[in-house]
Amino acid sequence: GAFNDVLSGNNDFTGTNSGQFSARPGYDMASGLGSPNAGTLIPRLCASALRLIPIPAQRTARRATISPLRVGYGDVPHVGLTLSVRGLPRGLHFDRSRARITGTPRRLGVYHVIISASDKDGARAREKFTWTIGNVTRLLHVSVTGLSARRPTLGFTVTAGRRSPAVRELIIAVPTELRLRSTRSISVGTANRHLRFRAQVSGGRLRLTLRKPQTAVAVVLGPRAVNNGPGGGSHPGQLAVTAVASDSSTSHLYAGINRR
């Protein structure tokens, strides 16, 4: 289909071969083919225009929900494209209709992912990248003091697992025994220094955005940041923290509060 049949004419230019080199369907003696069909040839000659946009190496914590990862491509004339993805970590899935990888990884390891593309004109492309699944992000050392004096102080630590991305944002929801009050008297730090951060209270949640992502961060909310809530009871309940990693994946963390 890339060439038109030559149905007439004769390549006996000298006139000495008694018309032995006449054209016939599907073949022309001079060119070895027929006359070119430009509409079909152009996309075939430009098959290299099909390309996949490289994806850098990925690193995600186990049980974290990844932000949709787009499989980008370029194709001229962009017809009949087929994409496939092999080697994804268990728990992740490729949505062909949206060209997105989504899900929650469930198993540790280093995975070698292969993305393949082809179109109806026969063009092909392939890209590879690695995806490392590290240990889960954890919520530790959760405690509250001062409830009986109505001057509570809530403290906890969030730590990224081995080979997992650092934490850049925390979204904190306290149980009904406590109530978020303001962004004052908040301390965020590591084992040996205080960290710079932005704080915002909205919709009953406190959002802490770290200036630089950290693998471990300790948070203390003082009496001006939280106060006693309407929940009452002898136990302050359960703390819920959403940890947003530097790769934008989210880990939902829960822990009972130790009352001291």
Coordinates of C-alpha atoms in Angstrom, one line a residue:
G1 CA 0.0 0.0 0.0
A2 CA 3.0 2.4 0.1
F3 CA 3.2 2.5 -3.7
N4 CA 0.7 2.7 -6.5
D5 CA 0.7 0.0 -9.2
V6 CA 2.1 1.1 -12.5
L7 CA -0.3 -0.2 -15.2
S8 CA 1.1 1.3 -18.3
G9 CA 4.3 2.5 -20.0
N10 CA 7.5 0.9 -21.3
N11 CA 11.1 1.2 -20.1
D12 CA 12.6 0.1 -23.4
F13 CA 14.1 3.5 -23.9
T14 CA 16.3 2.5 -26.9
G15 CA 13.4 0.8 -28.6
T16 CA 15.7 -2.2 -29.3
N17 CA 14.1 -4.7 -26.9
S18 CA 10.7 -5.1 -28.5
G19 CA 8.9 -3.8 -25.5
Q20 CA 10.2 -6.4 -23.1
F21 CA 10.3 -3.9 -20.2
S22 CA 6.7 -2.8 -20.1
A23 CA 5.1 -2.0 -16.7
R24 CA 2.6 -4.4 -15.2
P25 CA 0.5 -4.4 -11.9
G26 CA 2.6 -4.2 -8.8
Y27 CA 5.9 -3.7 -10.5
D28 CA 7.8 -1.2 -12.6
M29 CA 11.1 -2.2 -14.1
A30 CA 12.8 1.2 -13.7
S31 CA 12.0 1.7 -10.0
G32 CA 11.4 -1.8 -8.8
L33 CA 8.2 -0.5 -7.3
G34 CA 5.3 1.6 -8.3
S35 CA 4.8 5.3 -8.0
P36 CA 4.9 6.4 -4.3
N37 CA 1.7 6.8 -2.3
A38 CA 2.6 9.8 -0.1
G39 CA -0.3 9.5 2.3
T40 CA 1.0 6.1 3.4
L41 CA 4.7 6.6 3.1
I42 CA 4.9 9.7 5.3
P43 CA 3.9 8.1 8.6
R44 CA 6.0 5.1 7.8
L45 CA 9.1 7.1 7.0
C46 CA 8.5 9.1 10.2
A47 CA 8.0 6.0 12.4
S48 CA 10.7 7.2 14.7
A49 CA 8.4 10.1 15.7
L50 CA 6.8 7.6 18.2
R51 CA 8.6 8.1 21.5
L52 CA 8.0 7.5 25.1
I53 CA 8.9 10.3 27.6
P54 CA 11.5 8.9 30.0
I55 CA 10.3 8.3 33.6
P56 CA 13.0 8.7 36.3
A57 CA 13.6 6.1 39.0
Q58 CA 10.8 6.0 41.5
R59 CA 10.9 5.4 45.3
T60 CA 7.7 4.8 47.3
A61 CA 6.9 3.5 50.8
R62 CA 5.0 0.2 51.1
R63 CA 1.3 0.8 51.8
A64 CA 1.5 4.4 50.5
T65 CA -1.0 5.5 47.9
I66 CA 0.9 6.9 44.9
S67 CA -0.1 10.0 43.0
P68 CA -1.2 8.9 39.5
L69 CA 2.0 8.6 37.4
R70 CA 1.4 9.5 33.7
V71 CA 3.0 7.5 30.9
G72 CA 3.8 10.3 28.4
Y73 CA 4.4 9.8 24.7
G74 CA 4.7 11.6 21.4
D75 CA 3.4 10.2 18.2
V76 CA 3.0 11.6 14.6
P77 CA 0.3 11.2 13.3
H78 CA -0.8 9.8 16.7
V79 CA -3.1 7.0 15.5
G80 CA -3.8 3.5 16.8
L81 CA -1.4 3.8 19.7
T82 CA -1.1 0.8 22.1
L83 CA 0.6 1.1 25.4
S84 CA 1.6 -1.7 27.8
V85 CA 3.5 -1.8 31.1
R86 CA 5.3 -4.8 32.6
G87 CA 7.1 -5.4 35.9
L88 CA 5.1 -3.1 38.1
P89 CA 5.3 -3.6 41.9
R90 CA 2.5 -5.6 43.3
G91 CA -0.5 -3.4 44.1
L92 CA 0.2 -0.9 41.3
H93 CA -1.9 -1.0 38.1
F94 CA -1.7 0.6 34.6
D95 CA -4.9 2.3 33.3
R96 CA -4.6 2.0 29.5
S97 CA -7.5 4.4 28.9
R98 CA -5.9 7.2 30.9
A99 CA -2.2 6.2 30.5
R100 CA -1.8 6.4 34.3
I101 CA -0.1 4.1 36.9
T102 CA -2.0 4.1 40.2
G103 CA -2.4 2.0 43.3
T104 CA -0.8 1.1 46.6
P105 CA 2.4 -1.0 46.6
R106 CA 2.2 -4.0 48.9
R107 CA 5.6 -5.7 48.7
L108 CA 9.2 -4.5 49.3
G109 CA 11.8 -4.8 46.6
V110 CA 13.4 -3.2 43.5
Y111 CA 11.2 -3.6 40.4
H112 CA 12.4 -3.1 36.8
V113 CA 9.4 -1.6 34.9
I114 CA 9.2 -1.8 31.0
I115 CA 6.9 0.4 29.1
S116 CA 6.2 -0.5 25.4
A117 CA 4.3 1.5 22.7
S118 CA 3.3 0.7 19.2
D119 CA 1.0 2.3 16.6
K120 CA -0.9 0.9 13.6
D121 CA 1.8 2.2 11.2
G122 CA 4.3 -0.2 12.8
A123 CA 6.3 2.3 14.9
R124 CA 7.6 1.0 18.2
A125 CA 9.2 2.5 21.3
R126 CA 10.3 1.2 24.7
E127 CA 11.4 2.8 28.0
K128 CA 12.7 1.2 31.3
F129 CA 13.0 2.5 34.8
T130 CA 13.3 1.1 38.3
W131 CA 10.8 1.4 41.1
T132 CA 12.0 0.8 44.7
I133 CA 9.4 0.0 47.4
G134 CA 10.8 0.8 50.9
N135 CA 9.5 0.1 54.4
V136 CA 6.3 1.6 55.6
T137 CA 6.2 5.1 57.1
R138 CA 5.4 4.9 60.9
L139 CA 3.7 7.0 63.5
L140 CA 5.5 6.5 66.9
H141 CA 5.8 7.8 70.5
V142 CA 2.3 9.3 70.5
S143 CA 1.4 10.8 73.9
V144 CA -0.5 13.6 75.6
T145 CA 0.0 15.4 78.9
G146 CA -1.9 18.0 80.8
L147 CA -5.5 16.9 80.0
S148 CA -6.7 17.0 83.6
A149 CA -5.3 20.5 84.0
R150 CA -6.9 21.5 80.7
R151 CA -3.5 22.4 79.2
P152 CA -2.8 19.5 76.9
T153 CA 0.4 19.0 75.0
L154 CA 0.4 16.4 72.2
G155 CA 3.6 14.9 70.9
F156 CA 4.4 12.3 68.2
T157 CA 7.1 11.2 65.7
V158 CA 6.7 10.3 62.1
T159 CA 9.6 8.3 60.5
A160 CA 10.0 7.2 56.9
G161 CA 11.0 3.5 56.4
R162 CA 14.3 2.3 55.0
R163 CA 14.6 3.1 51.3
S164 CA 11.4 5.1 51.4
P165 CA 11.1 8.8 50.4
A166 CA 11.4 11.5 53.0
V167 CA 8.3 13.2 54.5
R168 CA 7.5 16.7 53.4
E169 CA 4.0 17.3 54.8
L170 CA 1.9 16.2 57.7
I171 CA -1.9 16.5 57.9
I172 CA -3.0 16.0 61.5
A173 CA -6.5 15.1 62.8
V174 CA -7.0 14.9 66.5
P175 CA -9.8 12.9 68.3
T176 CA -12.8 14.5 69.9
E177 CA -11.1 14.6 73.3
L178 CA -8.8 17.3 71.8
R179 CA -9.5 20.3 69.7
L180 CA -7.2 22.1 67.3
R181 CA -7.0 25.7 68.4
S182 CA -4.3 27.6 66.4
T183 CA -0.8 27.4 64.8
R184 CA 0.9 28.8 67.9
S185 CA 3.1 26.8 70.3
I186 CA 4.0 24.2 67.6
S187 CA 7.5 22.6 67.6
V188 CA 8.8 20.5 64.7
G189 CA 12.3 19.1 64.8
T190 CA 14.7 16.2 64.5
A191 CA 16.9 14.6 67.1
N192 CA 19.3 17.6 67.1
R193 CA 17.7 20.6 65.6
H194 CA 14.5 22.6 65.0
L195 CA 13.0 22.6 61.6
R196 CA 11.4 25.4 59.6
F197 CA 7.8 24.8 58.5
R198 CA 4.5 26.4 57.5
A199 CA 1.3 25.6 59.5
Q200 CA -2.4 26.0 58.6
V201 CA -5.5 25.0 60.4
S202 CA -8.5 24.3 58.1
G203 CA -11.5 22.0 58.3
G204 CA -10.6 20.7 61.7
R205 CA -7.1 19.6 60.5
L206 CA -3.6 20.9 61.0
R207 CA -1.3 21.0 57.9
L208 CA 2.4 21.2 58.5
T209 CA 4.6 21.7 55.5
L210 CA 8.3 21.2 56.0
R211 CA 10.8 23.5 54.3
K212 CA 13.0 20.5 53.5
P213 CA 11.7 16.9 53.5
Q214 CA 13.0 14.7 56.4
T215 CA 13.3 11.0 57.1
A216 CA 12.2 11.5 60.7
V217 CA 10.3 14.4 62.3
A218 CA 9.1 15.0 65.9
V219 CA 6.0 17.2 66.4
V220 CA 4.9 18.8 69.7
L221 CA 1.6 20.7 69.8
G222 CA 1.5 22.9 73.0
P223 CA -1.5 24.3 74.9
R224 CA -2.0 27.2 72.5
A225 CA -2.2 24.8 69.5
V226 CA -4.6 22.3 71.1
N227 CA -7.0 22.4 74.0
N228 CA -9.5 20.0 75.6
G229 CA -12.3 19.0 73.3
P230 CA -15.9 17.9 74.0
G231 CA -15.2 14.2 73.8
G232 CA -14.5 13.7 77.5
G233 CA -13.7 10.2 78.9
S234 CA -10.5 9.0 80.5
H235 CA -8.7 8.2 77.2
P236 CA -7.9 10.8 74.5
G237 CA -8.6 8.3 71.7
Q238 CA -6.7 7.9 68.4
L239 CA -4.5 10.3 66.4
A240 CA -4.7 10.2 62.6
V241 CA -1.9 11.6 60.5
T242 CA -1.6 11.7 56.7
A243 CA 2.1 11.8 55.8
V244 CA 2.8 13.2 52.3
A245 CA 6.2 12.0 51.0
S246 CA 8.6 13.9 48.7
D247 CA 7.3 11.8 45.8
S248 CA 3.7 13.0 46.6
S249 CA 2.5 9.6 47.8
T250 CA 0.4 9.5 50.9
S251 CA 0.6 7.2 54.0
H252 CA -2.4 7.1 56.3
L253 CA -1.2 6.6 59.9
Y254 CA -3.1 5.9 63.0
A255 CA -2.1 5.4 66.6
G256 CA -3.7 5.3 70.1
I257 CA -2.6 8.2 72.3
N258 CA -0.7 7.3 75.5
R259 CA -2.0 9.5 78.3
R260 CA 0.6 10.7 80.7

